[in-house]
Short mmCIF file of C-alpha atoms in Angstrom, two decimals:
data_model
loop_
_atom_site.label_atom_id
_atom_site.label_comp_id
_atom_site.label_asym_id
_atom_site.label_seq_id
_atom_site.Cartn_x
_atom_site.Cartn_y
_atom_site.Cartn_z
CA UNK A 1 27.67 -31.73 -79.50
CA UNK A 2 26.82 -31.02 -83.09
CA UNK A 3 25.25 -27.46 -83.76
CA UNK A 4 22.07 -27.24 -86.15
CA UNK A 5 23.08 -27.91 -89.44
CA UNK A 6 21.72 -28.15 -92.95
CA UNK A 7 22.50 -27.94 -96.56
CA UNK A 8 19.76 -26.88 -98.88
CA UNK A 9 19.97 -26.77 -102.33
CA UNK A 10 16.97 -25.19 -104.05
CA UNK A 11 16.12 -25.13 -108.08
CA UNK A 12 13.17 -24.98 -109.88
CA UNK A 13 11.98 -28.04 -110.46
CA UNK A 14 13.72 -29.62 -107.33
CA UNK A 15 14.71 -29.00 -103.79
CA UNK A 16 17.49 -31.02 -102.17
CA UNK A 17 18.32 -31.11 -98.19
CA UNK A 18 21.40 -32.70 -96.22
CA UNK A 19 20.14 -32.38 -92.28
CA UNK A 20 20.68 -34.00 -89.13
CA UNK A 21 17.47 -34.33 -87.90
CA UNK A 22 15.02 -36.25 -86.53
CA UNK A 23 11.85 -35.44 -88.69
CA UNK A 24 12.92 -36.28 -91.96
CA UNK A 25 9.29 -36.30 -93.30
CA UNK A 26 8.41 -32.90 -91.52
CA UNK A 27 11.81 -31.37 -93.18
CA UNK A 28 10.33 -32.92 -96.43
CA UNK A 29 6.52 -30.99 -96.30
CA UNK A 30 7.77 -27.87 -95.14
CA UNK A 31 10.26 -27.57 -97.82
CA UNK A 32 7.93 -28.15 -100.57
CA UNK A 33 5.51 -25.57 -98.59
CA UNK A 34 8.34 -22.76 -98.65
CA UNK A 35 9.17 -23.73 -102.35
CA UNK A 36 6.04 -24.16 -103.90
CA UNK A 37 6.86 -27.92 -104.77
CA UNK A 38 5.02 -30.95 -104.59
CA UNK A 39 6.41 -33.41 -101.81
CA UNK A 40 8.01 -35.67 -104.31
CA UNK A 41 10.09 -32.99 -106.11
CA UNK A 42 12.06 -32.61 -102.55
CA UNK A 43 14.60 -34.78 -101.25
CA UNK A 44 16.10 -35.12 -97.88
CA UNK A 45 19.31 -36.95 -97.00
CA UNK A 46 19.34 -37.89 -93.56
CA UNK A 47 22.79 -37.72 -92.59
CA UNK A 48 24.15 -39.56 -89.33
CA UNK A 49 23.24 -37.41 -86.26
CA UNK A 50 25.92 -36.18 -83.90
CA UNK A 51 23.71 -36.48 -80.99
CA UNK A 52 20.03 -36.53 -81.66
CA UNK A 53 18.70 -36.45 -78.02
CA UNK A 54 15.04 -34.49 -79.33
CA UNK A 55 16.44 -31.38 -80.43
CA UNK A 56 16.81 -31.80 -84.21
CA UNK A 57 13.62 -31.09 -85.51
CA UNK A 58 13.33 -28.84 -88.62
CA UNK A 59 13.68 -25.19 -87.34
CA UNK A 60 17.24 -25.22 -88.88
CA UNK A 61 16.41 -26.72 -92.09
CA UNK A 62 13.78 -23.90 -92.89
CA UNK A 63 16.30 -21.74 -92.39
CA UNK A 64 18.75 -23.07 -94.92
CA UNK A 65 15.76 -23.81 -97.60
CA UNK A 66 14.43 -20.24 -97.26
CA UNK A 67 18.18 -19.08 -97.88
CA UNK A 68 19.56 -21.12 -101.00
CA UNK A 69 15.94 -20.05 -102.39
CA UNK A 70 16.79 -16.26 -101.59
CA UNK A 71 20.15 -16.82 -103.43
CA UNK A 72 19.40 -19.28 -105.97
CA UNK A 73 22.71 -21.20 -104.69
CA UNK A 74 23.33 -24.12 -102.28
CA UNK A 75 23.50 -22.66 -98.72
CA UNK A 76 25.46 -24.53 -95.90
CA UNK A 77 23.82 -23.24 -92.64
CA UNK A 78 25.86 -23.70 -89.44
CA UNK A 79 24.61 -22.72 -85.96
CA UNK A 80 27.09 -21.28 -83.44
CA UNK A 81 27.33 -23.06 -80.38
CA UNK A 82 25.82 -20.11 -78.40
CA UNK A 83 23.35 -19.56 -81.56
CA UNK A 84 22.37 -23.58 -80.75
CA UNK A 85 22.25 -22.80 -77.05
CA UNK A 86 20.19 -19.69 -76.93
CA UNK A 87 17.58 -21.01 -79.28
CA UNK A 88 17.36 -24.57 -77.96
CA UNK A 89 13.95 -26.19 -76.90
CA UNK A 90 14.31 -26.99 -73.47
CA UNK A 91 13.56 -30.20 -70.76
CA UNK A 92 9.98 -29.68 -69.46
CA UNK A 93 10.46 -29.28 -65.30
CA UNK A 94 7.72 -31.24 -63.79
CA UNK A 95 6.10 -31.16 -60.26
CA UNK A 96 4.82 -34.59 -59.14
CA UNK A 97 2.60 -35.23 -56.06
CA UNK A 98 2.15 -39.07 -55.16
CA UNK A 99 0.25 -40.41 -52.46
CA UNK A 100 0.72 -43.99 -51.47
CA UNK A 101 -1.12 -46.31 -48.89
CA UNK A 102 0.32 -49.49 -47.24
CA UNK A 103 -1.48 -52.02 -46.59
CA UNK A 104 -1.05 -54.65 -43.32
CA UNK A 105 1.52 -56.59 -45.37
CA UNK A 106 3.75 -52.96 -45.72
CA UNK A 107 3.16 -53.03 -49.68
CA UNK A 108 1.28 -50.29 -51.70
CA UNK A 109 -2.13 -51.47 -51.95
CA UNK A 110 -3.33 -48.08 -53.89
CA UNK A 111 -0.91 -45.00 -55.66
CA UNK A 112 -1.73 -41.56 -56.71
CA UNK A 113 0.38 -39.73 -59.00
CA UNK A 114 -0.25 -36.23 -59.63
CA UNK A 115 1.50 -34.68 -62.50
CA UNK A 116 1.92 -30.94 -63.50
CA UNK A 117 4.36 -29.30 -66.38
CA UNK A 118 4.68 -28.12 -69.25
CA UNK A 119 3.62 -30.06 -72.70
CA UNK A 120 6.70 -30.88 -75.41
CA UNK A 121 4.34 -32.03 -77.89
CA UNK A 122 1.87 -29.43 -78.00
CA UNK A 123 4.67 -27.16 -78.83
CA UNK A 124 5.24 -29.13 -81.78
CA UNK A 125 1.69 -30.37 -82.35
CA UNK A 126 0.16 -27.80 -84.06
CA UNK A 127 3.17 -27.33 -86.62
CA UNK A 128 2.45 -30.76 -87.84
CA UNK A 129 -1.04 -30.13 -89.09
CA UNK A 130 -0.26 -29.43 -92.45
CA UNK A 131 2.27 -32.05 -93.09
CA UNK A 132 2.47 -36.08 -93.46
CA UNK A 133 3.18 -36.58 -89.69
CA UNK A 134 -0.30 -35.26 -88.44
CA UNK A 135 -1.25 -38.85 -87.48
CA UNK A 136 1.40 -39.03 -85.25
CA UNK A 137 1.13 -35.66 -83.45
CA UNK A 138 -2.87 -36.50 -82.79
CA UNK A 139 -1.54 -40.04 -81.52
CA UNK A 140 0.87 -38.46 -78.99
CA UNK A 141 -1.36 -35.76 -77.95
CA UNK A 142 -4.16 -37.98 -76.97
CA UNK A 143 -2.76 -38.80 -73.91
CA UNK A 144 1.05 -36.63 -74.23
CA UNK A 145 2.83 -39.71 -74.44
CA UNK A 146 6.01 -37.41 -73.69
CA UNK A 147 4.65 -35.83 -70.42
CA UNK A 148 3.15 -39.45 -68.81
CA UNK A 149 5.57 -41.52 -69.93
CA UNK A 150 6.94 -43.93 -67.29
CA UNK A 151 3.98 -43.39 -64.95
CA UNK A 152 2.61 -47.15 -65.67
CA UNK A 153 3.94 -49.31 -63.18
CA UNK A 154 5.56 -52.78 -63.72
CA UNK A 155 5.24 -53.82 -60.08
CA UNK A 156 1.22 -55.83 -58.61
CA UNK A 157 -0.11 -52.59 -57.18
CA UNK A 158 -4.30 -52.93 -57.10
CA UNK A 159 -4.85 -49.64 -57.67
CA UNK A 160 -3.75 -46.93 -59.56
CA UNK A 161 -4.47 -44.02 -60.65
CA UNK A 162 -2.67 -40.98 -62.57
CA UNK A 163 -3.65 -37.39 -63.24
CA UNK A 164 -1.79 -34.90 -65.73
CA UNK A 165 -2.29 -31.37 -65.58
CA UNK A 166 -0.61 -29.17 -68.27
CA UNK A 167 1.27 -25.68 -66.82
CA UNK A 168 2.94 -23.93 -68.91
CA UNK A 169 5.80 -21.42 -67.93
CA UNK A 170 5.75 -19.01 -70.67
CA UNK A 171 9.45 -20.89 -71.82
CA UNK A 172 9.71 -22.70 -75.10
CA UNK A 173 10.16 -26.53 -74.36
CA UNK A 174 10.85 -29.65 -76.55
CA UNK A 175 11.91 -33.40 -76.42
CA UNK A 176 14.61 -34.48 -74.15
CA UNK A 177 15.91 -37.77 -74.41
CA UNK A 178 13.83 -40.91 -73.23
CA UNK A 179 10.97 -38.09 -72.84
CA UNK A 180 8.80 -38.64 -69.83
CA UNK A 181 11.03 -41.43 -68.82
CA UNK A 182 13.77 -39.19 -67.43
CA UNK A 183 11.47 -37.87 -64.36
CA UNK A 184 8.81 -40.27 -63.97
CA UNK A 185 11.37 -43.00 -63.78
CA UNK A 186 13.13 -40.98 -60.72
CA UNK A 187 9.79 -40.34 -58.83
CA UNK A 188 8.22 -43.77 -59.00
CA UNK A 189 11.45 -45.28 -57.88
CA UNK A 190 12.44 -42.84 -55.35
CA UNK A 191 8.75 -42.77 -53.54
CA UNK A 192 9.33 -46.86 -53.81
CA UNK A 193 12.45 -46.44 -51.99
CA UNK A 194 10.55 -44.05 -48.97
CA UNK A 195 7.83 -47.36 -48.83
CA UNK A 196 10.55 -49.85 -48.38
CA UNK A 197 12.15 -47.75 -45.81
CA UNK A 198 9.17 -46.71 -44.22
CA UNK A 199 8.35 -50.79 -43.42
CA UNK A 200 12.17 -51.56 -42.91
CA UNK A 201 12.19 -53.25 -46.23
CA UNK A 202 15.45 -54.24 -48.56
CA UNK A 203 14.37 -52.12 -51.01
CA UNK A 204 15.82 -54.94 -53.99
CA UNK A 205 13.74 -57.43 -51.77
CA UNK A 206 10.88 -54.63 -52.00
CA UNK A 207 10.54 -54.83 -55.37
CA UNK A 208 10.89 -58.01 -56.43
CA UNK A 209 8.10 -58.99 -53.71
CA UNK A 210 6.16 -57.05 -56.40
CA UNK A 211 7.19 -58.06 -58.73
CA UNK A 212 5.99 -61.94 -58.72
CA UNK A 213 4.01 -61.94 -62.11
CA UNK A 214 7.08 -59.80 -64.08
CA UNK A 215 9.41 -62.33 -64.77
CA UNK A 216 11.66 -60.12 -67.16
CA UNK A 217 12.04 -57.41 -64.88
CA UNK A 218 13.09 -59.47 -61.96
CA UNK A 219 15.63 -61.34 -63.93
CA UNK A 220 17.01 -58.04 -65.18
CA UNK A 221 16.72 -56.37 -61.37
CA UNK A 222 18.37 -59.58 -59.49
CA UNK A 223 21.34 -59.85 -61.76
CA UNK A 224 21.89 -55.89 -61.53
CA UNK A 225 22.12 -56.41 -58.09
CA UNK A 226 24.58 -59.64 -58.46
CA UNK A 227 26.85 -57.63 -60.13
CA UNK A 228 27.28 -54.58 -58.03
CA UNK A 229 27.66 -56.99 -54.75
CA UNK A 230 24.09 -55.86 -53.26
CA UNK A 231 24.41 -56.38 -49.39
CA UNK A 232 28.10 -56.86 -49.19
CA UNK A 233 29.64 -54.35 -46.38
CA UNK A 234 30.56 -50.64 -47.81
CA UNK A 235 33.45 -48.78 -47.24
CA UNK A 236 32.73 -45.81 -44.73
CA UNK A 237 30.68 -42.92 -45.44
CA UNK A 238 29.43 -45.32 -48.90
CA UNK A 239 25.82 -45.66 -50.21
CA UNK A 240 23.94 -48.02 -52.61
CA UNK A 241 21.06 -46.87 -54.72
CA UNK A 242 18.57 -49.57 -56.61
CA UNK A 243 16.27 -48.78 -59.48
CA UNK A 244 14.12 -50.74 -62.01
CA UNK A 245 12.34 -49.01 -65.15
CA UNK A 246 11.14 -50.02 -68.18
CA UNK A 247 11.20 -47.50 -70.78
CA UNK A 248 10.70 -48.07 -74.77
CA UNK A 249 9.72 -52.14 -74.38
CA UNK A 250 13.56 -52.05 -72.61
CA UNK A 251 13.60 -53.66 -68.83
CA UNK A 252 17.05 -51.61 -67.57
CA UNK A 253 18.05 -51.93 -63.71
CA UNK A 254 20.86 -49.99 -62.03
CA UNK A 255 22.52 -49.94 -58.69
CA UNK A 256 24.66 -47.06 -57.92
CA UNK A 257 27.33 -46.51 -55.18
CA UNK A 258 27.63 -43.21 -54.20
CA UNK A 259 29.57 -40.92 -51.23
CA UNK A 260 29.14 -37.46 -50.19
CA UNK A 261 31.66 -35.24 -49.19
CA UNK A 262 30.92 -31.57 -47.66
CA UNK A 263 28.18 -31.81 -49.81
CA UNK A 264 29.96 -33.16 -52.88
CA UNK A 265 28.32 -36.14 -54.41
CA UNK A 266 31.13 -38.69 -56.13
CA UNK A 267 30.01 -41.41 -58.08
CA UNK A 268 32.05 -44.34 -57.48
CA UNK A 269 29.98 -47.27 -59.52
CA UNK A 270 27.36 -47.66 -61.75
CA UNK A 271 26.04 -51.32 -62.59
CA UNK A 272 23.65 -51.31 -65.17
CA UNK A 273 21.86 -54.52 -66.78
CA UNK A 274 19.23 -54.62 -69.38
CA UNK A 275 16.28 -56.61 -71.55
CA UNK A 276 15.95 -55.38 -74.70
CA UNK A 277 14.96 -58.45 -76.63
CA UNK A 278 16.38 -59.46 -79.45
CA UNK A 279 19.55 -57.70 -80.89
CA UNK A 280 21.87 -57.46 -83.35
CA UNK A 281 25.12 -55.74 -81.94
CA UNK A 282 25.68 -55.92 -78.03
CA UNK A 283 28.80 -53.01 -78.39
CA UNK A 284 25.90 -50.36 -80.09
CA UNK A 285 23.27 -51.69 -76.46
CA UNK A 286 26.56 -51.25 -74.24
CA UNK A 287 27.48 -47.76 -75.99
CA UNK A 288 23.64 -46.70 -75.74
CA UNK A 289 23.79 -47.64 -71.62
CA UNK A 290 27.22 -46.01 -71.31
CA UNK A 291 26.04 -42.91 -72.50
CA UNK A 292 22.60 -42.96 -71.12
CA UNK A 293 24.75 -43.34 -67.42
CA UNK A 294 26.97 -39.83 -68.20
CA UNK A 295 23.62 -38.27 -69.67
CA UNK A 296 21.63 -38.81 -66.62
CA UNK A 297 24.29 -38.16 -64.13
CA UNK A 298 25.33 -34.91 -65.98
CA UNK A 299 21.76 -33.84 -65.68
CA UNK A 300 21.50 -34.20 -61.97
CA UNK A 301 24.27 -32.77 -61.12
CA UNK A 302 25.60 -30.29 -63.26
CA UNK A 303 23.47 -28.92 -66.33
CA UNK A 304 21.42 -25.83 -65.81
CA UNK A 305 19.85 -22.88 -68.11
CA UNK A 306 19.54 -19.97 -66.92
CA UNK A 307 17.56 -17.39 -68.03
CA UNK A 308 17.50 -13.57 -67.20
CA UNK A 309 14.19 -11.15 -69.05
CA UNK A 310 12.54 -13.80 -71.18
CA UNK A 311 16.07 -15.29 -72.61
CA UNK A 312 18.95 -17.63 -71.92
CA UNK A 313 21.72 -15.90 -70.12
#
């Protein structure tokens, strides 16, 4: 909920910068390239993000650096909230096509996905040329990382096979938390569900059937599944929902228990269990999944853009 920010304080034989972002080492180069410095003479303070979902990049900071060197003071640049709104980058909107075929025994035996949107990091790419980060923006482009993601399947399918093909809508886009994750995740899992209902399949007993040689992800999927009661009777008009991703070397499964009302969707339980490995602080993994939960629901439900001539309404 934090507008773009930054603090930029430039002299002549330095160049200091307080910014939220995400890029510290972008912020860095492109300061000393608006200020004539060398990289070293610059100095960013990274200060604690109030929600970095993607967003805080370094658009903001130029902005501030090309102002205190204007004025030869410190500037403090603050972003209204319809300022931060209007000039956002915004989630990629993806079209997939999959095409599965069951074998005799009702499981996949080979899956097509067919991908199509927009690319976040070739919007980015090409600004990273000149600075310290170009290794990573070739890396990401070879195969856009934050398009694909979440299209490699956990579960013993024997073939497989995934095309990308970039489209891009004429609308500025950028990273949105978990990246590809967020709709590859929902498309894998939902065409799952249409195989396991298609065979008359439990679709928790689906899964793990697949799941023989992925001894993580079943331990993470069968104790999701213990907790929200999986199979015990629902109240009228009451629906479960299972899913199983693994996003970021993190196994997460949740079941959800939804009802729909004159076409209002409520949201009466989400059960949510995870392997991430080794860690250090289990409130800062439950805080992470807690807010991962309202992000995702308030994306599927309520948040929208809208734009009218070529700009956000």
């Amino acid at each position: 909920m934090e507008p773009m920010n930054c603090t930029a304080d430039v002299r002549s034989d330095r160049c200091e910068v307080w910014v939220p972002t995400q890029f510290p080492e972008v912020v860095r180069d492109k300061a000393a390239e608006i200020t004539g410095l060398e990289p070293e003479q610059v100095t960013v303070h990274t200060t604690y993000l109030g929600g970095g979902f993607g967003r805080r990049g370094w658009d903001f900071a130029i902005q501030a650096v090309q102002a205190s060197k204007a004025v030869g003071r410190p500037v403090k640049l603050i972003w209204t909230r319809e300022e931060d709104t209007q000039h956002d980058f915004y989630r990629p909107a993806y079209k997939s096509r999959l095409q599965v075929q069951l074998g005799e025994d009702g499981f996949p035996s080979s899956w097509n996905h067919q991908l199509a949107g927009p690319s976040a990091i070739s919007e980015f790419a090409w600004q990273l040329m000149d600075t310290r980060a170009v290794g990573s923006a070739l890396k990401w482009i070879d195969w856009d990382v934050t398009s694909t993601k979440g299209t490699q399947l956990p579960y013993a399918i024997p073939e497989h096979e995934m095309d990308y093909e970039v489209v891009e809508p004429g609308i500025r886009v950028g990273f949105w938390r978990s990246v590809g994750n967020s709709h590859n995740a929902f498309t894998v899992e939902s065409v799952l569900d249409e195989a396991a209902n298609l065979v008359g399949r439990d679709p928790l007993e689906y899964r793990l059937a697949l799941l023989n040689d992925q001894p993580r992800h079943r331990t993470v999927l069968k104790r999701a599944a213990k907790e929200a009661g999986w199979g015990a009777e629902l109240p009228e008009g009451h629906a479960r929902g299972i899913a199983l991703h693994e996003s970021f070397k993190s196994i997460v499964a949740q079941v959800v228990e939804v009802s729909v009302d004159a076409g209002t969707v409520r949201v009466h339980k989400v059960h949510c269990a995870i392997d991430c490995g080794r860690y250090v602080n289990p409130n800062i993994i439950r805080q992470q999944l807690e807010g991962a939960v309202v992000f995702g629901l308030s994306a599927a439900l309520y948040e929208q853009i809208s734009l009218k001539d070529g700009a956000v309404a």
